Amino acid sequence: MTFWYHMYGGSTGRLNARLYQGSSGTTVFTKSGNQGNVWIRGSFSIPSTAKDFHVEFEGIRGTSFTGDIALDDIAFSSTCCINLKGVQPVSTCNILTTNFESQNENGWTNVFGDKFDWTRDNGGTSSFSTGPAIDHTYGNATG
């Protein structure tokens, strides 16, 4: 699985990715703090034995509003085809990608009631020196 992340600002927290197989989750990626005003490629492997899984991205906020975390262009590829409920093993695979250009794309959802909420946005943030000014997919402020 590959994805692009942007973690910028003086009080940027932490980004975790967890792979759940059933109710058991394993942290497969973690990054903390200001990573600069750039998009960075992240990736991790999903075991070929995984039959029923889901991926969770967790953003943990920093100490103030001066740090943002963004995700874009999440892609699964393997020898299996992935649907929203898990995996159906087949001999060939279509790649499932999401670039968040439309609402509720491919079933990605935000968990509400916590201290960190994902929002769809474009063109930067209202706080100075945080967040990406452009998206990764199109490389512009309107994407």
Short mmCIF file of N, CA and C in Angstrom, two decimals:
data_model
loop_
_atom_site.label_atom_id
_atom_site.label_comp_id
_atom_site.label_asym_id
_atom_site.label_seq_id
_atom_site.Cartn_x
_atom_site.Cartn_y
_atom_site.Cartn_z
N MET A 1 0.85 -1.16 0.00
CA MET A 1 0.00 0.00 0.00
C MET A 1 0.90 1.23 0.00
N THR A 2 0.52 2.21 -0.82
CA THR A 2 1.28 3.45 -0.85
C THR A 2 0.33 4.63 -0.59
N PHE A 3 0.90 5.71 -0.12
CA PHE A 3 0.15 6.93 0.13
C PHE A 3 1.14 8.08 0.20
N TRP A 4 0.62 9.29 0.12
CA TRP A 4 1.44 10.50 0.23
C TRP A 4 0.96 11.26 1.45
N TYR A 5 1.90 11.72 2.26
CA TYR A 5 1.55 12.47 3.46
C TYR A 5 2.31 13.80 3.49
N HIS A 6 1.73 14.76 4.19
CA HIS A 6 2.29 16.10 4.34
C HIS A 6 2.13 16.46 5.80
N MET A 7 3.23 16.67 6.50
CA MET A 7 3.19 17.00 7.93
C MET A 7 4.04 18.25 8.12
N TYR A 8 3.36 19.38 8.34
CA TYR A 8 4.06 20.65 8.35
C TYR A 8 3.53 21.56 9.44
N GLY A 9 4.44 22.23 10.11
CA GLY A 9 4.11 23.20 11.14
C GLY A 9 4.85 22.91 12.42
N GLY A 10 5.01 23.94 13.22
CA GLY A 10 5.81 23.87 14.43
C GLY A 10 5.31 22.89 15.48
N SER A 11 4.01 22.61 15.50
CA SER A 11 3.50 21.69 16.52
C SER A 11 2.78 20.49 15.91
N THR A 12 3.31 20.01 14.79
CA THR A 12 2.73 18.84 14.14
C THR A 12 2.85 17.63 15.07
N GLY A 13 1.78 16.87 15.15
CA GLY A 13 1.75 15.70 16.03
C GLY A 13 2.31 14.45 15.37
N ARG A 14 1.50 13.39 15.33
CA ARG A 14 1.98 12.09 14.82
C ARG A 14 0.94 11.50 13.87
N LEU A 15 1.44 10.81 12.85
CA LEU A 15 0.61 10.07 11.91
C LEU A 15 0.92 8.59 12.09
N ASN A 16 -0.13 7.80 12.32
CA ASN A 16 0.01 6.35 12.42
C ASN A 16 -0.86 5.70 11.35
N ALA A 17 -0.41 4.58 10.83
CA ALA A 17 -1.26 3.72 10.00
C ALA A 17 -1.30 2.37 10.68
N ARG A 18 -2.51 1.83 10.80
CA ARG A 18 -2.68 0.51 11.42
C ARG A 18 -3.37 -0.42 10.44
N LEU A 19 -2.93 -1.64 10.44
CA LEU A 19 -3.53 -2.70 9.64
C LEU A 19 -4.30 -3.59 10.60
N TYR A 20 -5.61 -3.70 10.37
CA TYR A 20 -6.46 -4.55 11.20
C TYR A 20 -6.83 -5.80 10.42
N GLN A 21 -6.64 -6.94 11.03
CA GLN A 21 -7.12 -8.21 10.51
C GLN A 21 -8.07 -8.74 11.57
N GLY A 22 -9.36 -8.67 11.29
CA GLY A 22 -10.36 -8.92 12.31
C GLY A 22 -10.33 -7.76 13.28
N SER A 23 -10.31 -8.04 14.57
CA SER A 23 -10.28 -6.96 15.56
C SER A 23 -8.87 -6.64 16.05
N SER A 24 -7.89 -7.36 15.53
CA SER A 24 -6.50 -7.17 15.96
C SER A 24 -5.79 -6.19 15.04
N GLY A 25 -5.24 -5.10 15.62
CA GLY A 25 -4.55 -4.08 14.83
C GLY A 25 -3.06 -4.03 15.13
N THR A 26 -2.28 -3.75 14.08
CA THR A 26 -0.84 -3.60 14.18
C THR A 26 -0.44 -2.29 13.55
N THR A 27 0.38 -1.50 14.26
CA THR A 27 0.90 -0.26 13.68
C THR A 27 1.95 -0.63 12.63
N VAL A 28 1.72 -0.19 11.39
CA VAL A 28 2.61 -0.54 10.28
C VAL A 28 3.38 0.67 9.75
N PHE A 29 3.02 1.86 10.22
CA PHE A 29 3.71 3.09 9.81
C PHE A 29 3.49 4.13 10.89
N THR A 30 4.54 4.88 11.22
CA THR A 30 4.40 6.01 12.14
C THR A 30 5.44 7.07 11.80
N LYS A 31 5.04 8.32 11.91
CA LYS A 31 5.93 9.45 11.67
C LYS A 31 5.48 10.57 12.59
N SER A 32 6.43 11.30 13.17
CA SER A 32 6.11 12.36 14.13
C SER A 32 6.79 13.67 13.76
N GLY A 33 6.14 14.77 14.12
CA GLY A 33 6.75 16.09 14.01
C GLY A 33 6.74 16.68 12.62
N ASN A 34 7.32 17.87 12.52
CA ASN A 34 7.39 18.62 11.27
C ASN A 34 8.30 17.89 10.28
N GLN A 35 7.75 17.52 9.13
CA GLN A 35 8.52 16.84 8.09
C GLN A 35 8.85 17.77 6.92
N GLY A 36 8.52 19.05 7.07
CA GLY A 36 8.78 20.03 6.02
C GLY A 36 7.56 20.26 5.15
N ASN A 37 7.60 21.31 4.38
CA ASN A 37 6.48 21.70 3.53
C ASN A 37 6.54 20.96 2.19
N VAL A 38 6.53 19.63 2.26
CA VAL A 38 6.62 18.78 1.07
C VAL A 38 5.72 17.55 1.23
N TRP A 39 5.29 16.99 0.11
CA TRP A 39 4.59 15.71 0.11
C TRP A 39 5.64 14.61 0.11
N ILE A 40 5.45 13.59 0.96
CA ILE A 40 6.39 12.49 1.10
C ILE A 40 5.64 11.18 0.87
N ARG A 41 6.28 10.28 0.14
CA ARG A 41 5.66 8.98 -0.14
C ARG A 41 5.85 8.05 1.05
N GLY A 42 4.77 7.45 1.50
CA GLY A 42 4.81 6.44 2.54
C GLY A 42 4.31 5.12 1.98
N SER A 43 4.70 4.03 2.61
CA SER A 43 4.23 2.72 2.14
C SER A 43 4.38 1.69 3.24
N PHE A 44 3.64 0.62 3.11
CA PHE A 44 3.80 -0.55 3.94
C PHE A 44 3.21 -1.74 3.20
N SER A 45 3.62 -2.93 3.61
CA SER A 45 3.15 -4.15 2.96
C SER A 45 1.96 -4.74 3.71
N ILE A 46 1.06 -5.30 2.96
CA ILE A 46 -0.06 -6.05 3.52
C ILE A 46 0.24 -7.52 3.22
N PRO A 47 0.29 -8.35 4.24
CA PRO A 47 0.65 -9.76 4.01
C PRO A 47 -0.28 -10.42 2.99
N SER A 48 0.28 -11.26 2.16
CA SER A 48 -0.52 -11.96 1.15
C SER A 48 -1.55 -12.89 1.79
N THR A 49 -1.35 -13.22 3.06
CA THR A 49 -2.29 -14.09 3.76
C THR A 49 -3.49 -13.32 4.33
N ALA A 50 -3.45 -12.00 4.27
CA ALA A 50 -4.54 -11.18 4.82
C ALA A 50 -5.80 -11.37 3.97
N LYS A 51 -6.86 -11.87 4.56
CA LYS A 51 -8.09 -12.13 3.82
C LYS A 51 -9.18 -11.11 4.14
N ASP A 52 -9.24 -10.67 5.36
CA ASP A 52 -10.26 -9.72 5.79
C ASP A 52 -9.55 -8.66 6.61
N PHE A 53 -9.34 -7.48 6.03
CA PHE A 53 -8.58 -6.46 6.73
C PHE A 53 -9.14 -5.08 6.43
N HIS A 54 -8.74 -4.13 7.26
CA HIS A 54 -8.98 -2.73 6.95
C HIS A 54 -7.79 -1.92 7.46
N VAL A 55 -7.61 -0.75 6.88
CA VAL A 55 -6.51 0.13 7.22
C VAL A 55 -7.08 1.36 7.91
N GLU A 56 -6.41 1.78 8.96
CA GLU A 56 -6.83 2.97 9.70
C GLU A 56 -5.66 3.94 9.75
N PHE A 57 -5.91 5.18 9.34
CA PHE A 57 -4.93 6.24 9.51
C PHE A 57 -5.36 7.05 10.72
N GLU A 58 -4.43 7.27 11.63
CA GLU A 58 -4.70 8.02 12.85
C GLU A 58 -3.79 9.24 12.89
N GLY A 59 -4.39 10.41 13.04
CA GLY A 59 -3.63 11.63 13.25
C GLY A 59 -3.73 12.01 14.71
N ILE A 60 -2.61 12.24 15.35
CA ILE A 60 -2.60 12.67 16.74
C ILE A 60 -2.12 14.12 16.76
N ARG A 61 -2.98 14.98 17.26
CA ARG A 61 -2.68 16.40 17.19
C ARG A 61 -1.49 16.77 18.06
N GLY A 62 -0.85 17.88 17.66
CA GLY A 62 0.26 18.42 18.45
C GLY A 62 -0.27 19.33 19.54
N THR A 63 0.58 20.19 20.03
CA THR A 63 0.25 21.03 21.18
C THR A 63 -0.56 22.27 20.83
N SER A 64 -0.65 22.63 19.54
CA SER A 64 -1.44 23.81 19.16
C SER A 64 -1.91 23.66 17.71
N PHE A 65 -2.49 24.74 17.19
CA PHE A 65 -3.02 24.72 15.83
C PHE A 65 -1.93 24.87 14.77
N THR A 66 -0.68 25.05 15.17
CA THR A 66 0.38 25.32 14.20
C THR A 66 1.04 24.06 13.66
N GLY A 67 0.23 23.09 13.35
CA GLY A 67 0.73 21.87 12.72
C GLY A 67 -0.40 21.12 12.07
N ASP A 68 -0.20 20.70 10.83
CA ASP A 68 -1.24 19.97 10.09
C ASP A 68 -0.69 18.69 9.51
N ILE A 69 -1.59 17.73 9.33
CA ILE A 69 -1.26 16.45 8.70
C ILE A 69 -2.25 16.25 7.56
N ALA A 70 -1.74 15.91 6.38
CA ALA A 70 -2.60 15.68 5.22
C ALA A 70 -2.22 14.35 4.56
N LEU A 71 -3.22 13.71 3.93
CA LEU A 71 -3.02 12.47 3.17
C LEU A 71 -3.58 12.66 1.78
N ASP A 72 -2.98 12.00 0.80
CA ASP A 72 -3.49 12.03 -0.57
C ASP A 72 -3.02 10.79 -1.30
N ASP A 73 -3.70 10.48 -2.37
CA ASP A 73 -3.31 9.41 -3.31
C ASP A 73 -2.98 8.08 -2.62
N ILE A 74 -3.94 7.57 -1.88
CA ILE A 74 -3.80 6.28 -1.22
C ILE A 74 -4.08 5.18 -2.25
N ALA A 75 -3.20 4.20 -2.34
CA ALA A 75 -3.35 3.16 -3.37
C ALA A 75 -3.04 1.78 -2.80
N PHE A 76 -3.92 0.84 -3.09
CA PHE A 76 -3.70 -0.57 -2.79
C PHE A 76 -3.37 -1.27 -4.10
N SER A 77 -2.39 -2.13 -4.08
CA SER A 77 -2.14 -2.98 -5.25
C SER A 77 -1.60 -4.30 -4.74
N SER A 78 -2.00 -5.36 -5.40
CA SER A 78 -1.61 -6.69 -4.95
C SER A 78 -2.07 -7.71 -5.97
N THR A 79 -2.04 -8.97 -5.59
CA THR A 79 -2.61 -10.01 -6.44
C THR A 79 -4.03 -10.31 -6.02
N CYS A 80 -4.65 -9.36 -5.37
CA CYS A 80 -6.03 -9.52 -4.95
C CYS A 80 -6.81 -8.27 -5.31
N CYS A 81 -8.10 -8.41 -5.42
CA CYS A 81 -8.95 -7.25 -5.66
C CYS A 81 -9.59 -6.86 -4.34
N ILE A 82 -9.61 -5.60 -4.06
CA ILE A 82 -10.10 -5.12 -2.78
C ILE A 82 -11.44 -4.44 -2.96
N ASN A 83 -12.38 -4.79 -2.11
CA ASN A 83 -13.64 -4.05 -2.08
C ASN A 83 -13.78 -3.44 -0.70
N LEU A 84 -14.86 -2.76 -0.43
CA LEU A 84 -15.00 -2.05 0.83
C LEU A 84 -15.14 -2.97 2.03
N LYS A 85 -15.46 -4.23 1.81
CA LYS A 85 -15.65 -5.15 2.92
C LYS A 85 -14.46 -6.07 3.13
N GLY A 86 -13.43 -5.96 2.30
CA GLY A 86 -12.27 -6.83 2.49
C GLY A 86 -11.68 -7.23 1.17
N VAL A 87 -11.23 -8.45 1.09
CA VAL A 87 -10.47 -8.91 -0.07
C VAL A 87 -11.12 -10.14 -0.68
N GLN A 88 -11.19 -10.16 -2.00
CA GLN A 88 -11.63 -11.34 -2.73
C GLN A 88 -10.43 -11.83 -3.55
N PRO A 89 -9.78 -12.93 -3.16
CA PRO A 89 -8.60 -13.39 -3.90
C PRO A 89 -8.94 -13.75 -5.35
N VAL A 90 -8.15 -13.24 -6.26
CA VAL A 90 -8.26 -13.55 -7.69
C VAL A 90 -6.85 -13.57 -8.28
N SER A 91 -6.74 -14.00 -9.51
CA SER A 91 -5.40 -14.12 -10.09
C SER A 91 -4.85 -12.79 -10.60
N THR A 92 -5.71 -11.84 -10.91
CA THR A 92 -5.23 -10.52 -11.34
C THR A 92 -5.89 -9.47 -10.48
N CYS A 93 -5.39 -8.27 -10.56
CA CYS A 93 -5.91 -7.25 -9.66
C CYS A 93 -6.03 -5.90 -10.35
N ASN A 94 -7.09 -5.22 -10.06
CA ASN A 94 -7.20 -3.81 -10.38
C ASN A 94 -6.66 -3.06 -9.17
N ILE A 95 -6.05 -1.94 -9.39
CA ILE A 95 -5.53 -1.15 -8.28
C ILE A 95 -6.64 -0.25 -7.78
N LEU A 96 -6.86 -0.26 -6.47
CA LEU A 96 -7.82 0.64 -5.85
C LEU A 96 -7.05 1.85 -5.36
N THR A 97 -7.44 3.01 -5.82
CA THR A 97 -6.78 4.24 -5.39
C THR A 97 -7.84 5.24 -4.94
N THR A 98 -7.41 6.18 -4.14
CA THR A 98 -8.27 7.30 -3.80
C THR A 98 -7.42 8.55 -3.74
N ASN A 99 -7.94 9.61 -4.32
CA ASN A 99 -7.23 10.88 -4.28
C ASN A 99 -8.05 11.96 -3.60
N PHE A 100 -9.19 11.58 -3.02
CA PHE A 100 -10.04 12.46 -2.22
C PHE A 100 -10.56 13.66 -3.01
N GLU A 101 -10.68 13.51 -4.33
CA GLU A 101 -11.21 14.61 -5.12
C GLU A 101 -12.73 14.70 -5.03
N SER A 102 -13.40 13.65 -4.54
CA SER A 102 -14.85 13.70 -4.36
C SER A 102 -15.21 13.25 -2.95
N GLN A 103 -16.38 13.65 -2.46
CA GLN A 103 -16.84 13.32 -1.11
C GLN A 103 -16.97 11.80 -0.93
N ASN A 104 -16.63 11.31 0.24
CA ASN A 104 -16.81 9.91 0.64
C ASN A 104 -16.26 8.92 -0.38
N GLU A 105 -15.16 9.25 -0.95
CA GLU A 105 -14.58 8.42 -2.00
C GLU A 105 -14.14 7.07 -1.47
N ASN A 106 -14.61 6.02 -2.11
CA ASN A 106 -14.24 4.64 -1.80
C ASN A 106 -14.48 4.25 -0.35
N GLY A 107 -15.41 4.91 0.31
CA GLY A 107 -15.80 4.50 1.65
C GLY A 107 -14.91 4.97 2.79
N TRP A 108 -13.93 5.84 2.53
CA TRP A 108 -13.10 6.37 3.61
C TRP A 108 -13.97 7.22 4.51
N THR A 109 -13.84 7.04 5.81
CA THR A 109 -14.66 7.79 6.77
C THR A 109 -13.79 8.35 7.88
N ASN A 110 -14.32 9.36 8.56
CA ASN A 110 -13.69 9.97 9.71
C ASN A 110 -14.37 9.44 10.97
N VAL A 111 -13.61 9.14 12.00
CA VAL A 111 -14.18 8.77 13.28
C VAL A 111 -14.36 10.06 14.08
N PHE A 112 -15.61 10.37 14.42
CA PHE A 112 -15.89 11.60 15.15
C PHE A 112 -15.88 11.35 16.66
N GLY A 113 -15.77 12.43 17.44
CA GLY A 113 -15.80 12.32 18.89
C GLY A 113 -14.43 12.19 19.51
N ASP A 114 -13.38 12.27 18.70
CA ASP A 114 -12.03 12.23 19.24
C ASP A 114 -11.43 13.64 19.18
N LYS A 115 -10.13 13.77 19.34
CA LYS A 115 -9.49 15.08 19.37
C LYS A 115 -8.89 15.47 18.03
N PHE A 116 -9.09 14.67 17.00
CA PHE A 116 -8.47 14.94 15.70
C PHE A 116 -9.47 14.53 14.63
N ASP A 117 -9.83 15.44 13.76
CA ASP A 117 -10.76 15.12 12.67
C ASP A 117 -10.12 15.39 11.33
N TRP A 118 -10.29 14.44 10.43
CA TRP A 118 -9.85 14.61 9.05
C TRP A 118 -10.90 15.44 8.32
N THR A 119 -10.47 16.37 7.50
CA THR A 119 -11.39 17.15 6.67
C THR A 119 -10.85 17.19 5.26
N ARG A 120 -11.77 17.24 4.29
CA ARG A 120 -11.37 17.43 2.89
C ARG A 120 -11.18 18.92 2.69
N ASP A 121 -10.07 19.31 2.08
CA ASP A 121 -9.79 20.73 1.89
C ASP A 121 -8.89 20.88 0.68
N ASN A 122 -8.81 22.09 0.19
CA ASN A 122 -7.86 22.41 -0.87
C ASN A 122 -7.42 23.85 -0.72
N GLY A 123 -6.28 24.18 -1.29
CA GLY A 123 -5.80 25.56 -1.29
C GLY A 123 -5.15 26.01 0.00
N GLY A 124 -4.72 25.10 0.84
CA GLY A 124 -4.02 25.50 2.06
C GLY A 124 -4.93 25.65 3.25
N THR A 125 -4.35 26.04 4.36
CA THR A 125 -5.09 26.23 5.60
C THR A 125 -5.12 27.70 5.97
N SER A 126 -5.97 28.04 6.92
CA SER A 126 -6.08 29.43 7.33
C SER A 126 -4.96 29.85 8.28
N SER A 127 -4.23 28.89 8.86
CA SER A 127 -3.14 29.22 9.76
C SER A 127 -1.82 29.31 9.00
N PHE A 128 -0.99 30.27 9.36
CA PHE A 128 0.27 30.53 8.69
C PHE A 128 1.26 29.39 8.91
N SER A 129 1.98 29.02 7.88
CA SER A 129 3.05 28.00 7.92
C SER A 129 2.58 26.64 8.40
N THR A 130 1.39 26.22 7.94
CA THR A 130 0.92 24.87 8.22
C THR A 130 0.22 24.35 6.98
N GLY A 131 0.03 23.08 6.90
CA GLY A 131 -0.74 22.46 5.82
C GLY A 131 -0.14 22.65 4.44
N PRO A 132 -0.52 21.78 3.52
CA PRO A 132 -0.04 21.92 2.14
C PRO A 132 -0.82 23.01 1.41
N ALA A 133 -0.13 23.81 0.60
CA ALA A 133 -0.80 24.83 -0.22
C ALA A 133 -1.36 24.20 -1.49
N ILE A 134 -0.81 23.05 -1.88
CA ILE A 134 -1.28 22.35 -3.08
C ILE A 134 -1.51 20.89 -2.75
N ASP A 135 -2.39 20.24 -3.53
CA ASP A 135 -2.59 18.81 -3.28
C ASP A 135 -1.55 18.01 -4.05
N HIS A 136 -1.40 16.75 -3.70
CA HIS A 136 -0.39 15.92 -4.34
C HIS A 136 -0.84 15.44 -5.72
N THR A 137 -2.13 15.14 -5.88
CA THR A 137 -2.64 14.56 -7.11
C THR A 137 -2.37 15.44 -8.33
N TYR A 138 -2.81 16.70 -8.26
CA TYR A 138 -2.71 17.62 -9.40
C TYR A 138 -1.63 18.67 -9.24
N GLY A 139 -1.09 18.80 -8.06
CA GLY A 139 -0.02 19.77 -7.86
C GLY A 139 -0.48 21.22 -7.92
N ASN A 140 -1.77 21.43 -7.59
CA ASN A 140 -2.28 22.80 -7.59
C ASN A 140 -3.21 23.02 -6.39
N ALA A 141 -3.64 24.26 -6.21
CA ALA A 141 -4.45 24.61 -5.03
C ALA A 141 -5.92 24.24 -5.19
N THR A 142 -6.36 23.90 -6.40
CA THR A 142 -7.78 23.59 -6.59
C THR A 142 -8.07 22.11 -6.54
N GLY A 143 -7.04 21.26 -6.57
CA GLY A 143 -7.24 19.81 -6.55
C GLY A 143 -7.72 19.30 -5.24
#
